[in-house]
Coordinates of C-alpha atoms in Angstrom, one line a residue:
M29 CA -56.9 126.4 8.4
K30 CA -56.9 127.4 4.7
K31 CA -58.0 123.7 3.9
Y32 CA -61.1 124.2 6.1
L33 CA -62.1 127.5 4.7
L34 CA -61.9 126.2 1.1
L35 CA -63.9 123.1 2.1
F36 CA -66.4 125.5 3.7
A37 CA -66.5 127.9 0.7
A38 CA -67.2 124.7 -1.5
L39 CA -70.0 123.6 0.7
L40 CA -71.6 127.1 0.5
L41 CA -71.2 127.1 -3.3
S42 CA -72.8 123.7 -3.5
A43 CA -75.7 124.7 -1.4
Y44 CA -76.2 127.8 -3.5
S45 CA -76.1 125.7 -6.7
F46 CA -78.7 123.3 -5.2
A47 CA -80.9 126.2 -4.2
Q48 CA -80.7 127.6 -7.8
Q49 CA -81.8 124.2 -9.1
I50 CA -84.9 123.9 -7.2
P51 CA -87.9 123.4 -9.7
V52 CA -90.4 126.1 -9.7
R53 CA -93.4 123.9 -10.4
W54 CA -95.3 122.6 -7.4
D55 CA -95.8 119.2 -9.1
E56 CA -92.0 118.9 -10.0
L57 CA -90.8 119.5 -6.4
V58 CA -89.8 116.5 -4.1
A59 CA -91.1 116.7 -0.6
S60 CA -87.6 117.2 0.9
D61 CA -87.2 120.3 -1.2
F62 CA -90.3 121.9 -0.3
P63 CA -88.9 123.8 2.8
A64 CA -86.1 125.2 0.6
A65 CA -88.7 126.3 -2.0
L66 CA -90.7 128.0 0.6
E67 CA -87.7 130.0 1.8
K68 CA -86.4 130.8 -1.7
S69 CA -89.8 132.0 -2.7
S70 CA -90.4 134.1 0.5
K71 CA -93.5 131.7 0.8
T72 CA -95.0 133.0 -2.3
C73 CA -97.0 130.8 -4.8
I74 CA -98.3 131.8 -8.1
L75 CA -101.6 130.4 -9.0
P76 CA -102.2 130.7 -12.9
I77 CA -105.7 130.5 -13.6
G78 CA -106.8 129.7 -17.2
I79 CA -109.9 128.2 -18.9
L80 CA -111.0 125.6 -21.5
E81 CA -113.0 127.2 -24.2
K82 CA -113.0 127.7 -28.0
H83 CA -110.4 130.3 -29.2
G84 CA -111.5 130.9 -32.7
P85 CA -111.0 128.2 -35.4
H86 CA -107.3 128.4 -35.0
S87 CA -106.0 128.5 -31.4
P88 CA -106.2 125.6 -28.8
L89 CA -109.1 125.2 -26.2
G90 CA -106.5 125.9 -23.4
T91 CA -105.1 129.0 -24.9
D92 CA -105.8 131.0 -21.6
L93 CA -104.3 128.2 -19.4
I94 CA -101.2 127.8 -21.6
H95 CA -100.8 131.6 -21.9
V96 CA -100.6 132.0 -17.9
R97 CA -98.6 128.8 -17.6
E98 CA -95.8 130.0 -20.0
W99 CA -96.1 133.6 -18.6
A100 CA -95.4 132.4 -15.1
A101 CA -92.6 130.0 -16.2
H102 CA -90.8 132.9 -18.0
A103 CA -91.2 135.2 -15.1
V104 CA -89.9 132.9 -12.3
K105 CA -86.7 132.2 -14.3
S106 CA -85.5 135.5 -12.8
E107 CA -87.7 135.8 -9.8
Y108 CA -88.2 132.7 -8.0
A109 CA -91.7 131.7 -6.8
V110 CA -93.5 128.3 -6.7
V111 CA -96.0 128.0 -9.5
F112 CA -99.1 125.9 -8.8
P113 CA -100.1 123.2 -11.4
D114 CA -102.6 123.8 -14.1
Y115 CA -105.9 125.2 -12.9
F116 CA -108.7 125.8 -15.4
Y117 CA -111.8 126.0 -13.1
G118 CA -113.2 129.5 -13.8
Q119 CA -116.2 131.4 -15.1
I120 CA -117.0 130.3 -18.7
N121 CA -120.9 129.8 -19.0
E122 CA -120.8 132.1 -22.1
A123 CA -119.1 129.5 -24.1
R124 CA -121.3 126.5 -23.2
H125 CA -122.5 126.4 -26.8
Q126 CA -119.1 125.6 -28.2
P127 CA -117.4 122.1 -28.2
G128 CA -114.7 121.5 -25.7
T129 CA -115.8 124.2 -23.1
F130 CA -115.4 123.1 -19.5
A131 CA -117.9 125.0 -17.4
L132 CA -118.4 123.9 -13.8
P133 CA -121.3 125.3 -11.5
S134 CA -120.6 128.6 -9.9
K135 CA -120.7 127.2 -6.3
V136 CA -118.2 124.6 -7.4
I137 CA -115.6 127.1 -8.8
W138 CA -116.0 129.3 -5.8
D139 CA -115.5 126.5 -3.3
L140 CA -112.7 125.0 -5.3
L141 CA -110.8 128.3 -5.4
E142 CA -111.2 128.8 -1.6
A143 CA -110.2 125.3 -1.0
T144 CA -107.2 125.5 -3.3
C145 CA -106.0 128.8 -1.5
D146 CA -106.5 127.2 1.8
E147 CA -104.4 124.2 0.9
I148 CA -101.7 126.2 -0.6
A149 CA -101.6 128.2 2.8
R150 CA -101.6 124.9 4.6
N151 CA -98.4 124.0 2.9
G152 CA -96.7 127.0 4.3
F153 CA -97.3 129.7 1.7
D154 CA -98.7 133.1 3.1
K155 CA -98.8 134.9 -0.3
I156 CA -100.8 133.6 -3.2
V157 CA -100.5 135.5 -6.5
I158 CA -103.5 135.0 -8.9
L159 CA -102.2 135.3 -12.5
N160 CA -105.3 135.3 -14.7
G161 CA -105.5 134.5 -18.4
H162 CA -109.3 134.5 -19.1
G163 CA -111.2 137.6 -19.8
G164 CA -114.4 136.2 -18.1
N165 CA -112.7 135.6 -14.7
P166 CA -111.8 139.1 -13.2
E167 CA -115.3 139.9 -11.8
F168 CA -115.4 136.5 -10.3
I169 CA -112.0 136.6 -8.9
Q170 CA -112.4 140.1 -7.5
F171 CA -115.7 139.2 -5.7
F172 CA -114.0 136.1 -4.4
M173 CA -111.2 138.1 -2.9
Q174 CA -113.5 140.6 -1.4
S175 CA -115.3 137.8 0.3
L176 CA -112.2 136.5 2.0
L177 CA -112.7 139.4 4.3
N178 CA -115.6 137.4 5.8
K179 CA -113.3 135.4 8.0
R180 CA -109.7 135.5 9.2
H181 CA -107.1 134.0 6.9
N182 CA -103.4 133.3 7.7
Y183 CA -102.4 134.1 4.2
A184 CA -102.9 137.0 1.6
V185 CA -104.3 136.7 -1.9
Y186 CA -103.0 139.1 -4.6
F187 CA -104.6 139.5 -8.0
Y188 CA -102.2 140.7 -10.6
N189 CA -104.5 142.9 -12.7
P190 CA -102.4 145.4 -14.7
H191 CA -104.1 148.5 -16.0
G192 CA -102.5 150.7 -18.7
A193 CA -98.9 150.7 -19.8
D194 CA -96.2 153.1 -20.4
K195 CA -96.5 155.4 -23.5
E196 CA -93.4 153.9 -25.2
Y197 CA -94.9 150.4 -25.2
T198 CA -98.4 151.8 -26.2
D199 CA -97.0 153.7 -29.1
Q200 CA -95.1 150.6 -30.3
Y201 CA -98.1 148.5 -29.8
R202 CA -100.2 150.5 -32.0
K203 CA -97.5 150.7 -34.7
M204 CA -97.2 146.9 -34.8
H205 CA -100.9 146.2 -34.5
K206 CA -102.5 145.5 -38.0
S207 CA -106.2 144.8 -37.2
A208 CA -108.8 147.3 -35.7
I209 CA -107.7 147.6 -32.1
E210 CA -111.2 148.1 -30.8
G211 CA -112.3 144.7 -32.1
D212 CA -109.2 142.8 -31.0
Q213 CA -110.4 140.7 -28.1
H214 CA -111.0 136.9 -27.8
A215 CA -108.6 135.0 -30.1
G216 CA -108.0 138.2 -32.1
E217 CA -104.6 139.5 -33.4
S218 CA -103.0 140.1 -29.9
E219 CA -104.0 136.9 -28.3
T220 CA -103.1 134.9 -31.3
A221 CA -99.7 136.6 -31.6
S222 CA -98.8 135.8 -27.9
M223 CA -99.5 132.2 -28.7
L224 CA -97.4 132.3 -31.8
Y225 CA -94.6 133.4 -29.5
Y226 CA -95.3 130.9 -26.5
R227 CA -96.5 127.9 -28.2
P228 CA -96.4 128.2 -32.2
D229 CA -96.6 124.5 -32.5
L230 CA -100.2 124.4 -31.3
M231 CA -101.5 127.0 -33.7
K232 CA -103.6 126.4 -36.8
M233 CA -103.0 129.6 -38.5
D234 CA -104.4 128.4 -42.0
R235 CA -107.8 128.3 -40.2
A236 CA -107.8 131.6 -38.6
A237 CA -109.8 133.4 -41.3
S238 CA -112.4 130.6 -41.7
Q239 CA -114.9 132.0 -39.3
S240 CA -115.9 135.7 -38.7
G241 CA -114.7 137.5 -35.6
E242 CA -116.7 140.5 -36.2
N243 CA -119.2 142.1 -33.7
Q244 CA -122.8 141.3 -34.9
H245 CA -124.5 143.9 -32.9
R246 CA -127.5 141.9 -32.3
L247 CA -128.6 143.7 -29.1
N248 CA -129.0 147.5 -28.9
L249 CA -129.7 148.2 -25.1
T250 CA -128.1 151.4 -23.6
N251 CA -127.1 151.4 -19.9
V252 CA -128.3 147.8 -19.5
Y253 CA -126.4 144.7 -18.7
T254 CA -127.6 141.3 -19.8
P255 CA -125.5 138.0 -19.6
I256 CA -126.2 137.2 -23.2
W257 CA -124.5 140.1 -24.5
W258 CA -121.3 138.4 -25.5
Y259 CA -123.2 135.6 -27.4
A260 CA -125.3 138.3 -29.1
A261 CA -122.2 140.1 -30.3
Y262 CA -119.9 137.2 -31.0
P263 CA -121.8 134.0 -31.7
N264 CA -118.6 132.4 -33.0
H265 CA -117.0 132.9 -29.6
Y266 CA -114.2 134.8 -31.6
A267 CA -113.7 138.4 -31.6
G268 CA -111.0 139.9 -33.9
E269 CA -108.8 138.9 -36.7
G270 CA -106.2 136.3 -35.6
A271 CA -105.1 135.8 -39.2
K272 CA -103.2 139.1 -39.0
A273 CA -101.1 138.0 -35.9
T274 CA -97.3 137.6 -36.2
P275 CA -94.8 135.9 -33.9
E276 CA -92.8 139.2 -33.8
F277 CA -95.9 141.0 -32.4
G278 CA -96.3 138.2 -29.9
K279 CA -92.6 138.4 -28.7
F280 CA -93.1 142.1 -28.2
I281 CA -96.3 141.7 -26.0
A282 CA -94.8 138.7 -24.2
E283 CA -91.6 140.4 -23.2
H284 CA -93.5 143.4 -21.8
E285 CA -96.0 141.4 -19.9
I286 CA -93.2 139.1 -18.4
A287 CA -91.3 142.0 -17.3
S288 CA -94.2 143.8 -15.8
F289 CA -95.2 140.7 -13.8
I290 CA -91.6 140.3 -12.5
Q291 CA -91.8 143.8 -11.2
A292 CA -95.1 143.1 -9.5
L293 CA -93.8 139.7 -8.0
K294 CA -90.7 141.3 -6.5
A295 CA -93.0 143.8 -4.8
I296 CA -95.3 141.0 -3.4
K297 CA -92.4 139.1 -2.2
A298 CA -91.1 142.0 -0.3
D299 CA -94.5 143.1 1.0
T300 CA -94.8 143.0 4.8
S301 CA -97.8 145.3 5.2
T302 CA -100.8 143.3 3.6
I303 CA -101.0 140.5 6.1
K304 CA -100.3 142.8 9.0
L305 CA -103.2 145.1 7.9
Q306 CA -105.5 142.1 7.4
N307 CA -104.7 141.0 11.0
E308 CA -105.4 144.6 12.3
F309 CA -108.7 144.5 10.4
F310 CA -109.8 141.2 11.9
D311 CA -108.9 142.2 15.3
K312 CA -111.1 145.2 15.1
V313 CA -113.9 142.9 13.5
D314 CA -113.5 140.6 16.7
A315 CA -113.5 143.5 19.0
L316 CA -116.7 144.8 17.7
N317 CA -118.4 141.5 17.8
K318 CA -117.5 140.7 21.5

């Protein structure tokens, strides 16, 4: 009897070890491991969305994509979820004047995102977590998500969109920050620092000060929006002072963003209300239209 118990325990340990070794990236899974990945992830798939655009004279075109890819990869080490392969189809019309920009028509990026979510769900996931790395995407993503209420879906989409931070982090952030915080935006100190932590091998820091990242203030319109506003302010598609970034600052930022996303990911995996409420909503829509 003892012999069989030991054998059973060994099999359980082996199965546990196997489960622990399941890859996190969709493209690295073998088909026979897919059911185990679905179970281990609580049917949760992360869709990291980046972009291809100029990031100052010193950071790679895929900075946003690389950032979210590394961000997700670090988070799932401690909270398993399947990570969808590289996705760089977003809104980036404002950078079409810069070399290397990959800007698709609006209808294409809309249809592609919906088709991607549908395909992710068709493969068994009912929770899709969008992790965005590009500042020009949130409005597009939020409008896309609201439009998902146009028809019934058997999955829920969650957009990780953190606002604010605890005082301890904010105070330390301000202490470590060297450039003007209000001007630190695209390829500036913070974004450059994060890349120095995640992928220092791709950075060309000797070029960071070769172009201006200052606001040119070429439009003075109050309470008015125009799509040329970004180009008017930052014609170099560079906003901030990337040259002042340090790997230490990047490590501080990255550790905080990874920990915050892990917390959200845990909550999403445990969530049983969103899809239930979606179904209730669509039941009422259907009843109203009968």
